mmCIF file of C-alpha atoms in Angstrom:
data_model
loop_
_atom_site.group_PDB
_atom_site.id
_atom_site.type_symbol
_atom_site.label_atom_id
_atom_site.label_comp_id
_atom_site.label_asym_id
_atom_site.label_seq_id
_atom_site.Cartn_x
_atom_site.Cartn_y
_atom_site.Cartn_z
ATOM 1 C CA UNK A 1020 114.561 139.402 112.638
ATOM 2 C CA UNK A 1021 118.015 140.905 111.081
ATOM 3 C CA UNK A 1022 119.386 138.050 113.176
ATOM 4 C CA UNK A 1023 117.554 135.546 112.952
ATOM 5 C CA UNK A 1024 116.284 135.198 108.872
ATOM 6 C CA UNK A 1025 117.954 138.259 107.157
ATOM 7 C CA UNK A 1026 120.583 136.361 104.746
ATOM 8 C CA UNK A 1027 118.242 133.463 103.965
ATOM 9 C CA UNK A 1028 114.491 135.532 103.368
ATOM 10 C CA UNK A 1029 115.827 138.184 102.128
ATOM 11 C CA UNK A 1030 115.339 141.499 103.709
ATOM 12 C CA UNK A 1031 113.069 143.007 106.709
ATOM 13 C CA UNK A 1032 109.853 144.845 104.175
ATOM 14 C CA UNK A 1033 107.319 146.639 106.277
ATOM 15 C CA UNK A 1034 105.171 146.028 103.786
ATOM 16 C CA UNK A 1035 105.312 142.933 104.702
ATOM 17 C CA UNK A 1036 103.643 143.739 108.121
ATOM 18 C CA UNK A 1037 100.739 145.372 107.123
ATOM 19 C CA UNK A 1038 100.062 141.952 105.177
ATOM 20 C CA UNK A 1039 99.646 140.193 108.314
ATOM 21 C CA UNK A 1040 97.236 142.108 109.383
ATOM 22 C CA UNK A 1041 94.951 142.825 106.860
ATOM 23 C CA UNK A 1042 95.738 138.316 106.775
ATOM 24 C CA UNK A 1043 94.268 138.517 110.427
ATOM 25 C CA UNK A 1044 91.138 140.264 109.728
ATOM 26 C CA UNK A 1045 89.861 138.577 106.617
ATOM 27 C CA UNK A 1046 86.569 136.724 106.801
ATOM 28 C CA UNK A 1047 85.697 138.097 110.390
ATOM 29 C CA UNK A 1048 82.519 139.530 110.466
ATOM 30 C CA UNK A 1049 83.378 141.666 113.818
ATOM 31 C CA UNK A 1050 85.558 143.733 111.451
ATOM 32 C CA UNK A 1051 82.736 144.330 107.886
ATOM 33 C CA UNK A 1052 80.826 141.989 106.100
ATOM 34 C CA UNK A 1053 78.164 142.455 103.657
ATOM 35 C CA UNK A 1054 74.674 141.512 103.386
ATOM 36 C CA UNK A 1055 73.185 139.103 101.209
ATOM 37 C CA UNK A 1056 69.346 138.584 100.806
ATOM 38 C CA UNK A 1057 67.225 136.747 98.189
ATOM 39 C CA UNK A 1058 64.352 139.136 96.875
ATOM 40 C CA UNK A 1059 62.359 136.662 96.385
ATOM 41 C CA UNK A 1060 62.055 134.346 99.137
ATOM 42 C CA UNK A 1061 63.774 136.413 101.602
ATOM 43 C CA UNK A 1062 67.120 134.744 102.878
ATOM 44 C CA UNK A 1063 69.453 136.678 104.282
ATOM 45 C CA UNK A 1064 73.300 136.335 105.189
ATOM 46 C CA UNK A 1065 76.102 137.921 106.425
ATOM 47 C CA UNK A 1066 79.652 138.120 104.636
ATOM 48 C CA UNK A 1067 82.399 139.010 105.846
ATOM 49 C CA UNK A 1068 84.953 141.385 104.010
ATOM 50 C CA UNK A 1069 88.207 139.261 102.380
ATOM 51 C CA UNK A 1070 91.632 141.084 103.102
ATOM 52 C CA UNK A 1071 92.717 140.599 99.291
ATOM 53 C CA UNK A 1072 95.805 139.767 99.852
ATOM 54 C CA UNK A 1073 97.921 138.247 97.026
ATOM 55 C CA UNK A 1074 100.252 135.130 98.229
ATOM 56 C CA UNK A 1075 99.304 134.569 101.808
ATOM 57 C CA UNK A 1076 95.738 134.596 102.377
ATOM 58 C CA UNK A 1077 94.896 131.033 101.246
ATOM 59 C CA UNK A 1078 91.930 131.977 100.513
ATOM 60 C CA UNK A 1079 91.584 135.349 98.819
ATOM 61 C CA UNK A 1080 94.277 134.240 96.951
ATOM 62 C CA UNK A 1081 92.536 131.084 95.278
ATOM 63 C CA UNK A 1082 89.779 132.644 95.095
ATOM 64 C CA UNK A 1083 91.771 135.191 92.603
ATOM 65 C CA UNK A 1084 93.286 131.874 90.675
ATOM 66 C CA UNK A 1085 90.096 130.278 89.540
ATOM 67 C CA UNK A 1086 89.407 134.530 88.474
ATOM 68 C CA UNK A 1087 92.787 134.500 86.321
ATOM 69 C CA UNK A 1088 91.546 131.280 84.564
ATOM 70 C CA UNK A 1089 88.333 132.100 83.485
ATOM 71 C CA UNK A 1090 89.651 135.364 82.435
ATOM 72 C CA UNK A 1091 92.751 134.635 80.582
ATOM 73 C CA UNK A 1092 90.712 132.275 77.935
ATOM 74 C CA UNK A 1093 87.819 134.230 78.158
ATOM 75 C CA UNK A 1094 89.338 138.101 76.808
ATOM 76 C CA UNK A 1095 93.521 137.207 76.887
ATOM 77 C CA UNK A 1096 94.533 134.555 75.270
ATOM 78 C CA UNK A 1097 93.474 133.457 70.998
ATOM 79 C CA UNK A 1098 92.361 130.278 69.867
ATOM 80 C CA UNK A 1099 96.094 129.442 68.520
ATOM 81 C CA UNK A 1100 98.273 126.810 69.229
ATOM 82 C CA UNK A 1101 100.158 127.678 72.863
ATOM 83 C CA UNK A 1102 103.125 125.777 74.733
ATOM 84 C CA UNK A 1103 104.125 126.150 78.628
ATOM 85 C CA UNK A 1104 107.653 127.192 79.560
ATOM 86 C CA UNK A 1105 109.408 127.689 82.525
ATOM 87 C CA UNK A 1106 112.444 129.036 82.698
ATOM 88 C CA UNK A 1107 115.004 129.384 85.960
ATOM 89 C CA UNK A 1108 118.370 129.969 86.753
ATOM 90 C CA UNK A 1109 121.599 128.697 88.350
ATOM 91 C CA UNK A 1110 121.386 129.172 92.212
ATOM 92 C CA UNK A 1111 124.005 131.375 92.344
ATOM 93 C CA UNK A 1112 122.892 134.051 90.837
ATOM 94 C CA UNK A 1113 118.894 133.958 92.822
ATOM 95 C CA UNK A 1114 120.198 135.405 95.463
ATOM 96 C CA UNK A 1115 120.604 138.729 93.497
ATOM 97 C CA UNK A 1116 116.399 138.421 92.858
ATOM 98 C CA UNK A 1117 115.918 138.347 96.114
ATOM 99 C CA UNK A 1118 117.695 141.122 97.781
ATOM 100 C CA UNK A 1119 116.570 143.068 94.700
ATOM 101 C CA UNK A 1120 113.180 141.715 93.652
ATOM 102 C CA UNK A 1121 113.136 144.791 91.062
ATOM 103 C CA UNK A 1122 114.923 142.729 89.060
ATOM 104 C CA UNK A 1123 112.083 139.733 89.040
ATOM 105 C CA UNK A 1124 110.701 142.081 85.814
ATOM 106 C CA UNK A 1125 114.033 142.908 83.657
ATOM 107 C CA UNK A 1126 113.853 139.005 83.346
ATOM 108 C CA UNK A 1127 110.090 137.797 82.386
ATOM 109 C CA UNK A 1128 111.745 140.743 80.158
ATOM 110 C CA UNK A 1129 114.788 138.679 79.197
ATOM 111 C CA UNK A 1130 112.368 135.109 78.897
ATOM 112 C CA UNK A 1131 109.735 137.173 76.998
ATOM 113 C CA UNK A 1132 113.172 138.547 74.564
ATOM 114 C CA UNK A 1133 114.353 135.326 74.439
ATOM 115 C CA UNK A 1134 110.747 134.130 72.908
ATOM 116 C CA UNK A 1135 109.668 136.856 70.907
ATOM 117 C CA UNK A 1136 113.515 136.690 69.159
ATOM 118 C CA UNK A 1137 113.230 132.740 68.406
ATOM 119 C CA UNK A 1138 109.525 132.582 67.513
ATOM 120 C CA UNK A 1139 110.656 135.128 64.629
ATOM 121 C CA UNK A 1140 113.245 134.032 63.739
ATOM 122 C CA UNK A 1141 111.132 130.568 62.764
ATOM 123 C CA UNK A 1142 108.339 132.840 61.453
ATOM 124 C CA UNK A 1143 109.752 134.737 57.760
ATOM 125 C CA UNK A 1144 106.230 137.131 58.068
ATOM 126 C CA UNK A 1145 108.058 141.327 58.634
ATOM 127 C CA UNK A 1146 105.887 141.984 61.069
ATOM 128 C CA UNK A 1147 104.965 138.401 62.527
ATOM 129 C CA UNK A 1148 104.836 138.521 66.998
ATOM 130 C CA UNK A 1149 104.039 136.140 69.215
ATOM 131 C CA UNK A 1150 101.706 137.152 72.499
ATOM 132 C CA UNK A 1151 102.863 135.625 75.943
ATOM 133 C CA UNK A 1152 101.877 135.909 79.692
ATOM 134 C CA UNK A 1153 104.665 135.465 82.289
ATOM 135 C CA UNK A 1154 104.108 134.884 85.853
ATOM 136 C CA UNK A 1155 106.829 134.877 87.991
ATOM 137 C CA UNK A 1156 107.777 132.373 90.811
ATOM 138 C CA UNK A 1157 109.794 132.518 93.453
ATOM 139 C CA UNK A 1158 109.170 129.438 95.405
ATOM 140 C CA UNK A 1159 110.035 126.229 95.680
ATOM 141 C CA UNK A 1160 109.098 122.456 96.855
ATOM 142 C CA UNK A 1161 109.834 123.405 100.825
ATOM 143 C CA UNK A 1162 108.775 127.533 100.364
ATOM 144 C CA UNK A 1163 113.501 127.429 99.548
ATOM 145 C CA UNK A 1164 114.018 131.083 97.249
ATOM 146 C CA UNK A 1165 113.793 129.548 93.778
ATOM 147 C CA UNK A 1166 112.669 132.504 91.600
ATOM 148 C CA UNK A 1167 111.900 131.169 87.604
ATOM 149 C CA UNK A 1168 109.402 132.059 85.394
ATOM 150 C CA UNK A 1169 105.832 130.182 83.802
ATOM 151 C CA UNK A 1170 105.530 131.029 79.897
ATOM 152 C CA UNK A 1171 102.411 130.673 78.150
ATOM 153 C CA UNK A 1172 103.618 131.498 74.753
ATOM 154 C CA UNK A 1173 101.010 130.688 71.462
ATOM 155 C CA UNK A 1174 103.675 128.289 68.788
ATOM 156 C CA UNK A 1175 103.841 130.845 66.536
ATOM 157 C CA UNK A 1176 103.402 134.207 65.822
ATOM 158 C CA UNK A 1177 100.408 136.467 64.472
ATOM 159 C CA UNK A 1178 101.205 139.184 61.810
ATOM 160 C CA UNK A 1179 98.701 140.601 58.998
ATOM 161 C CA UNK A 1180 95.639 141.517 59.676
ATOM 162 C CA UNK A 1181 94.415 138.382 61.533
ATOM 163 C CA UNK A 1182 96.856 135.702 59.961
ATOM 164 C CA UNK A 1183 98.366 132.689 62.498
ATOM 165 C CA UNK A 1184 101.749 131.087 61.481
ATOM 166 C CA UNK A 1185 102.576 127.856 63.062
ATOM 167 C CA UNK A 1186 106.386 127.812 64.851
ATOM 168 C CA UNK A 1187 108.297 124.371 63.441
ATOM 169 C CA UNK A 1188 109.778 121.875 65.697
ATOM 170 C CA UNK A 1189 112.716 123.293 67.547
ATOM 171 C CA UNK A 1190 115.528 122.092 70.556
ATOM 172 C CA UNK A 1191 115.215 123.779 73.950
ATOM 173 C CA UNK A 1192 119.178 123.862 73.661
ATOM 174 C CA UNK A 1193 118.826 127.102 71.339
ATOM 175 C CA UNK A 1194 116.456 128.767 74.159
ATOM 176 C CA UNK A 1195 118.082 128.316 76.673
ATOM 177 C CA UNK A 1196 121.787 129.857 75.110
ATOM 178 C CA UNK A 1197 119.732 133.040 74.313
ATOM 179 C CA UNK A 1198 118.155 133.065 77.522
ATOM 180 C CA UNK A 1199 120.964 132.260 79.713
ATOM 181 C CA UNK A 1200 123.142 135.516 77.456
ATOM 182 C CA UNK A 1201 120.648 137.734 78.618
ATOM 183 C CA UNK A 1202 120.072 136.900 81.836
ATOM 184 C CA UNK A 1203 124.231 137.700 82.409
ATOM 185 C CA UNK A 1204 123.786 140.512 80.322
ATOM 186 C CA UNK A 1205 120.960 141.807 82.413
ATOM 187 C CA UNK A 1206 123.420 141.164 85.574
ATOM 188 C CA UNK A 1207 126.128 143.014 84.105
ATOM 189 C CA UNK A 1208 124.224 145.937 83.012
ATOM 190 C CA UNK A 1209 123.384 146.407 86.328
ATOM 191 C CA UNK A 1210 126.536 146.546 88.346
ATOM 192 C CA UNK A 1211 124.991 142.910 90.358
ATOM 193 C CA UNK A 1212 127.744 140.373 88.437
ATOM 194 C CA UNK A 1213 131.639 140.654 86.687
ATOM 195 C CA UNK A 1214 133.323 139.329 84.041
ATOM 196 C CA UNK A 1215 135.005 136.455 86.116
ATOM 197 C CA UNK A 1216 131.674 134.761 87.339
ATOM 198 C CA UNK A 1217 130.055 134.629 83.834
ATOM 199 C CA UNK A 1218 133.155 133.044 82.589
ATOM 200 C CA UNK A 1219 132.834 130.682 85.669
ATOM 201 C CA UNK A 1220 129.742 129.381 85.263
ATOM 202 C CA UNK A 1221 130.608 129.543 81.195
ATOM 203 C CA UNK A 1222 132.886 126.752 82.354
ATOM 204 C CA UNK A 1223 130.290 124.791 83.941
ATOM 205 C CA UNK A 1224 129.277 121.346 82.324
ATOM 206 C CA UNK A 1225 125.655 121.905 84.076
ATOM 207 C CA UNK A 1226 125.665 125.727 83.988
ATOM 208 C CA UNK A 1227 122.338 125.847 85.963
ATOM 209 C CA UNK A 1228 120.031 127.369 83.567
ATOM 210 C CA UNK A 1229 117.064 125.452 82.248
ATOM 211 C CA UNK A 1230 114.230 125.622 79.249
ATOM 212 C CA UNK A 1231 111.663 123.495 79.900
ATOM 213 C CA UNK A 1232 109.052 123.400 77.025
ATOM 214 C CA UNK A 1233 105.378 121.586 77.512
ATOM 215 C CA UNK A 1234 103.690 119.873 74.198
ATOM 216 C CA UNK A 1235 101.668 121.043 72.331
ATOM 217 C CA UNK A 1236 98.127 122.740 73.381
ATOM 218 C CA UNK A 1237 96.035 122.865 70.187
ATOM 219 C CA UNK A 1238 93.439 124.915 69.626
ATOM 220 C CA UNK A 1239 89.945 124.625 71.619
ATOM 221 C CA UNK A 1240 91.049 122.159 74.504
ATOM 222 C CA UNK A 1241 90.339 124.494 76.615
ATOM 223 C CA UNK A 1242 89.990 122.315 79.479
ATOM 224 C CA UNK A 1243 93.967 121.941 78.842
ATOM 225 C CA UNK A 1244 93.905 125.997 78.634
ATOM 226 C CA UNK A 1245 92.476 126.402 82.259
ATOM 227 C CA UNK A 1246 94.501 123.821 83.978
ATOM 228 C CA UNK A 1247 97.106 125.419 83.366
ATOM 229 C CA UNK A 1248 95.699 128.852 83.808
ATOM 230 C CA UNK A 1249 96.161 128.620 87.362
ATOM 231 C CA UNK A 1250 98.729 126.102 88.057
ATOM 232 C CA UNK A 1251 101.327 129.044 86.685
ATOM 233 C CA UNK A 1252 99.565 131.509 89.099
ATOM 234 C CA UNK A 1253 99.662 129.320 92.551
ATOM 235 C CA UNK A 1254 100.171 130.398 96.484
ATOM 236 C CA UNK A 1255 103.577 129.523 97.167
ATOM 237 C CA UNK A 1256 102.171 127.284 100.081
ATOM 238 C CA UNK A 1257 99.523 124.259 100.149
ATOM 239 C CA UNK A 1258 97.797 124.191 103.378
ATOM 240 C CA UNK A 1259 96.971 120.636 102.696
ATOM 241 C CA UNK A 1260 99.951 119.592 103.299
ATOM 242 C CA UNK A 1261 101.345 122.013 106.372
ATOM 243 C CA UNK A 1262 100.714 121.074 109.577
ATOM 244 C CA UNK A 1263 100.826 122.861 112.229
ATOM 245 C CA UNK A 1264 102.349 121.548 115.875
ATOM 246 C CA UNK A 1265 100.785 124.293 118.351
ATOM 247 C CA UNK A 1266 102.437 122.412 121.404
ATOM 248 C CA UNK A 1267 106.163 122.695 119.763
ATOM 249 C CA UNK A 1268 105.350 125.492 117.176
ATOM 250 C CA UNK A 1269 106.576 122.919 114.953
ATOM 251 C CA UNK A 1270 105.329 123.671 111.008
ATOM 252 C CA UNK A 1271 106.364 120.322 109.290
ATOM 253 C CA UNK A 1272 105.330 120.535 105.380
ATOM 254 C CA UNK A 1273 104.894 117.511 102.870
ATOM 255 C CA UNK A 1274 106.729 117.461 99.604
ATOM 256 C CA UNK A 1275 104.116 117.614 96.706
ATOM 257 C CA UNK A 1276 104.617 113.987 95.477
ATOM 258 C CA UNK A 1277 103.972 113.127 99.269
ATOM 259 C CA UNK A 1278 107.532 111.135 99.883
ATOM 260 C CA UNK A 1279 109.534 113.411 101.707
ATOM 261 C CA UNK A 1280 108.333 116.237 104.588
ATOM 262 C CA UNK A 1281 110.814 119.415 106.213
ATOM 263 C CA UNK A 1282 109.861 120.596 109.585
ATOM 264 C CA UNK A 1283 110.512 124.637 110.323
ATOM 265 C CA UNK A 1284 110.264 126.396 113.560
ATOM 266 C CA UNK A 1285 106.952 128.642 113.483
ATOM 267 C CA UNK A 1286 108.473 131.350 113.033
ATOM 268 C CA UNK A 1287 110.753 130.413 110.666
ATOM 269 C CA UNK A 1288 107.741 129.172 108.104
ATOM 270 C CA UNK A 1289 106.296 132.416 108.324
ATOM 271 C CA UNK A 1290 110.223 134.624 107.461
ATOM 272 C CA UNK A 1291 109.391 131.543 104.601
ATOM 273 C CA UNK A 1292 105.915 132.744 103.447
ATOM 274 C CA UNK A 1293 106.646 136.196 103.633
ATOM 275 C CA UNK A 1294 109.456 136.096 101.659
ATOM 276 C CA UNK A 1295 106.717 135.760 98.485
ATOM 277 C CA UNK A 1296 104.569 137.798 99.253
ATOM 278 C CA UNK A 1297 105.416 140.323 96.187
ATOM 279 C CA UNK A 1298 106.129 144.384 97.170
ATOM 280 C CA UNK A 1299 102.798 146.284 97.140
ATOM 281 C CA UNK A 1300 102.048 147.232 93.797
ATOM 282 C CA UNK A 1301 104.630 144.718 92.279
ATOM 283 C CA UNK A 1302 102.820 142.609 88.692
ATOM 284 C CA UNK A 1303 103.542 138.989 89.321
ATOM 285 C CA UNK A 1304 101.565 137.951 86.009
ATOM 286 C CA UNK A 1305 102.942 139.998 82.515
ATOM 287 C CA UNK A 1306 101.693 140.441 79.281
ATOM 288 C CA UNK A 1307 104.025 140.710 76.216
ATOM 289 C CA UNK A 1308 103.345 140.982 72.101
ATOM 290 C CA UNK A 1309 100.539 140.035 70.512
ATOM 291 C CA UNK A 1310 98.805 139.889 74.489
ATOM 292 C CA UNK A 1311 100.473 142.670 75.807
ATOM 293 C CA UNK A 1312 97.852 145.272 77.313
ATOM 294 C CA UNK A 1313 98.991 148.225 75.197
ATOM 295 C CA UNK A 1314 97.841 145.635 71.916
ATOM 296 C CA UNK A 1315 94.969 144.310 72.732
ATOM 297 C CA UNK A 1316 93.652 147.837 74.095
ATOM 298 C CA UNK A 1317 94.517 148.985 70.027
ATOM 299 C CA UNK A 1318 92.449 146.367 68.839
ATOM 300 C CA UNK A 1319 89.524 146.635 70.964
ATOM 301 C CA UNK A 1320 89.477 150.830 69.393
ATOM 302 C CA UNK A 1321 89.013 149.237 66.149
ATOM 303 C CA UNK A 1322 86.721 146.776 66.611
ATOM 304 C CA UNK A 1323 89.044 143.709 65.743
ATOM 305 C CA UNK A 1324 89.870 141.666 68.936
ATOM 306 C CA UNK A 1325 87.170 139.395 68.041
ATOM 307 C CA UNK A 1326 88.375 138.589 65.140
ATOM 308 C CA UNK A 1327 89.034 134.468 65.208
ATOM 309 C CA UNK A 1328 92.986 134.379 63.125
ATOM 310 C CA UNK A 1329 93.255 131.763 60.331
ATOM 311 C CA UNK A 1330 96.209 129.320 61.315
ATOM 312 C CA UNK A 1331 98.999 128.804 58.744
ATOM 313 C CA UNK A 1332 101.369 125.482 58.647
ATOM 314 C CA UNK A 1333 104.888 126.343 59.304
ATOM 315 C CA UNK A 1334 107.051 127.557 56.330
ATOM 316 C CA UNK A 1335 109.982 125.869 56.174
ATOM 317 C CA UNK A 1336 111.046 122.317 57.810
ATOM 318 C CA UNK A 1337 112.752 121.749 60.639
ATOM 319 C CA UNK A 1338 115.904 121.183 59.151
ATOM 320 C CA UNK A 1339 115.892 124.408 57.278
ATOM 321 C CA UNK A 1340 115.048 126.219 60.787
ATOM 322 C CA UNK A 1341 117.973 124.310 62.068
ATOM 323 C CA UNK A 1342 120.251 125.405 59.084
ATOM 324 C CA UNK A 1343 118.830 129.318 60.426
ATOM 325 C CA UNK A 1344 119.997 128.877 63.460
ATOM 326 C CA UNK A 1345 123.706 130.826 62.815
ATOM 327 C CA UNK A 1346 121.774 133.580 61.994
ATOM 328 C CA UNK A 1347 119.787 133.578 64.606
ATOM 329 C CA UNK A 1348 122.869 133.645 67.055
ATOM 330 C CA UNK A 1349 124.831 136.664 65.286
ATOM 331 C CA UNK A 1350 121.930 138.500 65.742
ATOM 332 C CA UNK A 1351 121.797 137.842 70.286
ATOM 333 C CA UNK A 1352 125.688 137.307 70.385
ATOM 334 C CA UNK A 1353 126.441 140.503 67.921
ATOM 335 C CA UNK A 1354 128.722 137.656 66.003
ATOM 336 C CA UNK A 1355 129.050 135.935 63.175
ATOM 337 C CA UNK A 1356 129.359 131.957 64.280
ATOM 338 C CA UNK A 1357 130.353 131.091 60.827
ATOM 339 C CA UNK A 1358 133.100 134.331 60.128
ATOM 340 C CA UNK A 1359 136.482 132.667 60.589
ATOM 341 C CA UNK A 1360 138.938 134.344 63.003
ATOM 342 C CA UNK A 1361 141.797 134.331 61.222
ATOM 343 C CA UNK A 1362 141.172 135.811 58.051
ATOM 344 C CA UNK A 1363 137.131 136.736 58.841
ATOM 345 C CA UNK A 1364 136.300 134.898 55.567
ATOM 346 C CA UNK A 1365 132.886 132.997 55.422
ATOM 347 C CA UNK A 1366 133.131 129.679 56.425
ATOM 348 C CA UNK A 1367 130.613 126.754 56.246
ATOM 349 C CA UNK A 1368 129.678 123.134 57.430
ATOM 350 C CA UNK A 1369 130.968 120.339 55.053
ATOM 351 C CA UNK A 1370 130.483 117.237 56.976
ATOM 352 C CA UNK A 1371 128.837 115.964 59.980
ATOM 353 C CA UNK A 1372 130.399 113.376 61.788
ATOM 354 C CA UNK A 1373 128.636 111.064 64.114
ATOM 355 C CA UNK A 1374 130.366 107.359 63.451
ATOM 356 C CA UNK A 1375 132.452 106.720 66.573
ATOM 357 C CA UNK A 1376 135.053 105.109 64.806
ATOM 358 C CA UNK A 1377 135.659 107.970 62.675
ATOM 359 C CA UNK A 1378 135.868 110.079 65.744
ATOM 360 C CA UNK A 1379 138.324 108.400 67.604
ATOM 361 C CA UNK A 1380 140.100 107.975 64.640
ATOM 362 C CA UNK A 1381 140.387 111.929 63.528
ATOM 363 C CA UNK A 1382 140.615 113.116 67.709
ATOM 364 C CA UNK A 1383 143.679 110.194 67.417
ATOM 365 C CA UNK A 1384 144.680 111.958 64.877
ATOM 366 C CA UNK A 1385 144.978 115.035 66.371
ATOM 367 C CA UNK A 1386 146.038 113.937 69.684
ATOM 368 C CA UNK A 1387 142.885 115.513 71.859
ATOM 369 C CA UNK A 1388 141.314 111.430 72.373
ATOM 370 C CA UNK A 1389 143.981 110.797 75.564
ATOM 371 C CA UNK A 1390 143.932 114.139 76.939
ATOM 372 C CA UNK A 1391 141.652 114.170 80.609
ATOM 373 C CA UNK A 1392 138.920 115.820 81.531
ATOM 374 C CA UNK A 1393 138.125 119.009 82.054
ATOM 375 C CA UNK A 1394 138.793 119.182 86.331
ATOM 376 C CA UNK A 1395 134.899 119.801 87.719
ATOM 377 C CA UNK A 1396 135.374 123.490 88.577
ATOM 378 C CA UNK A 1397 136.333 124.564 92.140
ATOM 379 C CA UNK A 1398 134.008 126.560 94.919
ATOM 380 C CA UNK A 1399 134.891 129.781 94.944
ATOM 381 C CA UNK A 1400 132.978 130.253 97.642
ATOM 382 C CA UNK A 1401 132.931 127.298 99.771
ATOM 383 C CA UNK A 1402 129.761 128.371 100.780
ATOM 384 C CA UNK A 1403 127.844 128.757 97.278
ATOM 385 C CA UNK A 1404 127.351 125.673 95.771
ATOM 386 C CA UNK A 1405 125.079 124.592 92.412
ATOM 387 C CA UNK A 1406 123.972 120.601 92.886
ATOM 388 C CA UNK A 1407 123.275 120.177 89.215
ATOM 389 C CA UNK A 1408 121.663 117.343 90.484
ATOM 390 C CA UNK A 1409 118.603 119.596 91.658
ATOM 391 C CA UNK A 1410 115.835 119.261 89.101
ATOM 392 C CA UNK A 1411 114.690 122.766 87.958
ATOM 393 C CA UNK A 1412 112.150 121.158 86.349
ATOM 394 C CA UNK A 1413 108.041 121.569 87.073
ATOM 395 C CA UNK A 1414 106.845 117.892 88.548
ATOM 396 C CA UNK A 1415 104.580 115.820 85.655
ATOM 397 C CA UNK A 1416 101.918 115.944 87.078
ATOM 398 C CA UNK A 1417 99.381 114.931 83.732
ATOM 399 C CA UNK A 1418 100.593 115.266 79.820
ATOM 400 C CA UNK A 1419 100.902 119.318 80.658
ATOM 401 C CA UNK A 1420 104.382 119.028 81.875
ATOM 402 C CA UNK A 1421 105.758 116.312 79.604
ATOM 403 C CA UNK A 1422 108.385 116.761 77.059
ATOM 404 C CA UNK A 1423 107.466 117.090 73.663
ATOM 405 C CA UNK A 1424 108.386 113.839 72.081
ATOM 406 C CA UNK A 1425 109.603 114.867 68.347
ATOM 407 C CA UNK A 1426 111.150 112.350 66.123
ATOM 408 C CA UNK A 1427 114.939 112.232 66.175
ATOM 409 C CA UNK A 1428 114.897 112.681 62.143
ATOM 410 C CA UNK A 1429 113.474 116.217 62.247
ATOM 411 C CA UNK A 1430 116.615 117.283 63.847
ATOM 412 C CA UNK A 1431 119.210 115.560 60.994
ATOM 413 C CA UNK A 1432 121.616 117.524 59.085
#
């Protein structure tokens, strides 16, 4: 394993061997079973024990998926608007999460703090807090190592005693900026990367960080939530898309749309599958804010968890929220973007230039119009390349996963 697979699929973990052996015993009556009998007619059958292995046994994981969807809708989520977010990181950073899987939990914290600070800035109440359920995914379409986060988050904040304020429309690029800053800060603190790498990635036209936002899911859309909940904890591979050729010891795996396929050596296929098995005791779904275990426990103790939230419309327009962006940048980056770098005085926006002829005239006056564009950055390591054409967004399977369509007037100054 070390010679063939460790560089691509991470270190060999002894716990994986336990998972495989338990899987091989799954559903075999010789390893034990339960007797199931009807009290009225006396009909009886035997139910073999399952291995209960997550993210490896298709049968056991699918049972968990169904149970999770029902439990999430009944016990955790409140009847308020929600959104589906996906947070992705560039390829050049993914290997750090492959060799140090504890970083995956820290990555969920980065996404949560990004959403919390963003939504709290949009809602004026002091004690406002959103709720989020974050699922960790480590796989791409062909089981490549692609750590990213699926987030089901309230589209606004809870506050007071059973009140909920809906957030105004927002721009995804701002979330991406905050998330990128927090991930870099995390990896620098853990001494995984250097400032030079941060500077290099920051100079790229496409940094590789990506935040996807689905359409708003309105209260009462139980079908949409029940469809989305299993989606965010789905298994790393699909049996329906997999074909095993025993004569050649090959596995053929098809893409989700069926247009592409990739052939694996049988041992490499096992290594790819095992790379996505969580460590023993590792939680792949985390709850934050109003949906955290602590918050839910406190509400149940006070018998307040069954309250139906009173939903209020956004306080202020999207234009006002956009003007407050400078305050949020100051809070996140610990700098004031409107502070003059020369005299530390207060700066303000005096105009917005959008007409092409005016833009050209001003740039010509400053001698910037004919300046050549900056060449693309050189690869530090020829083995590490960032393919900016590689979409890190989930496939648009239905209306839940489309980009939100907002009127352009919402962003006018």
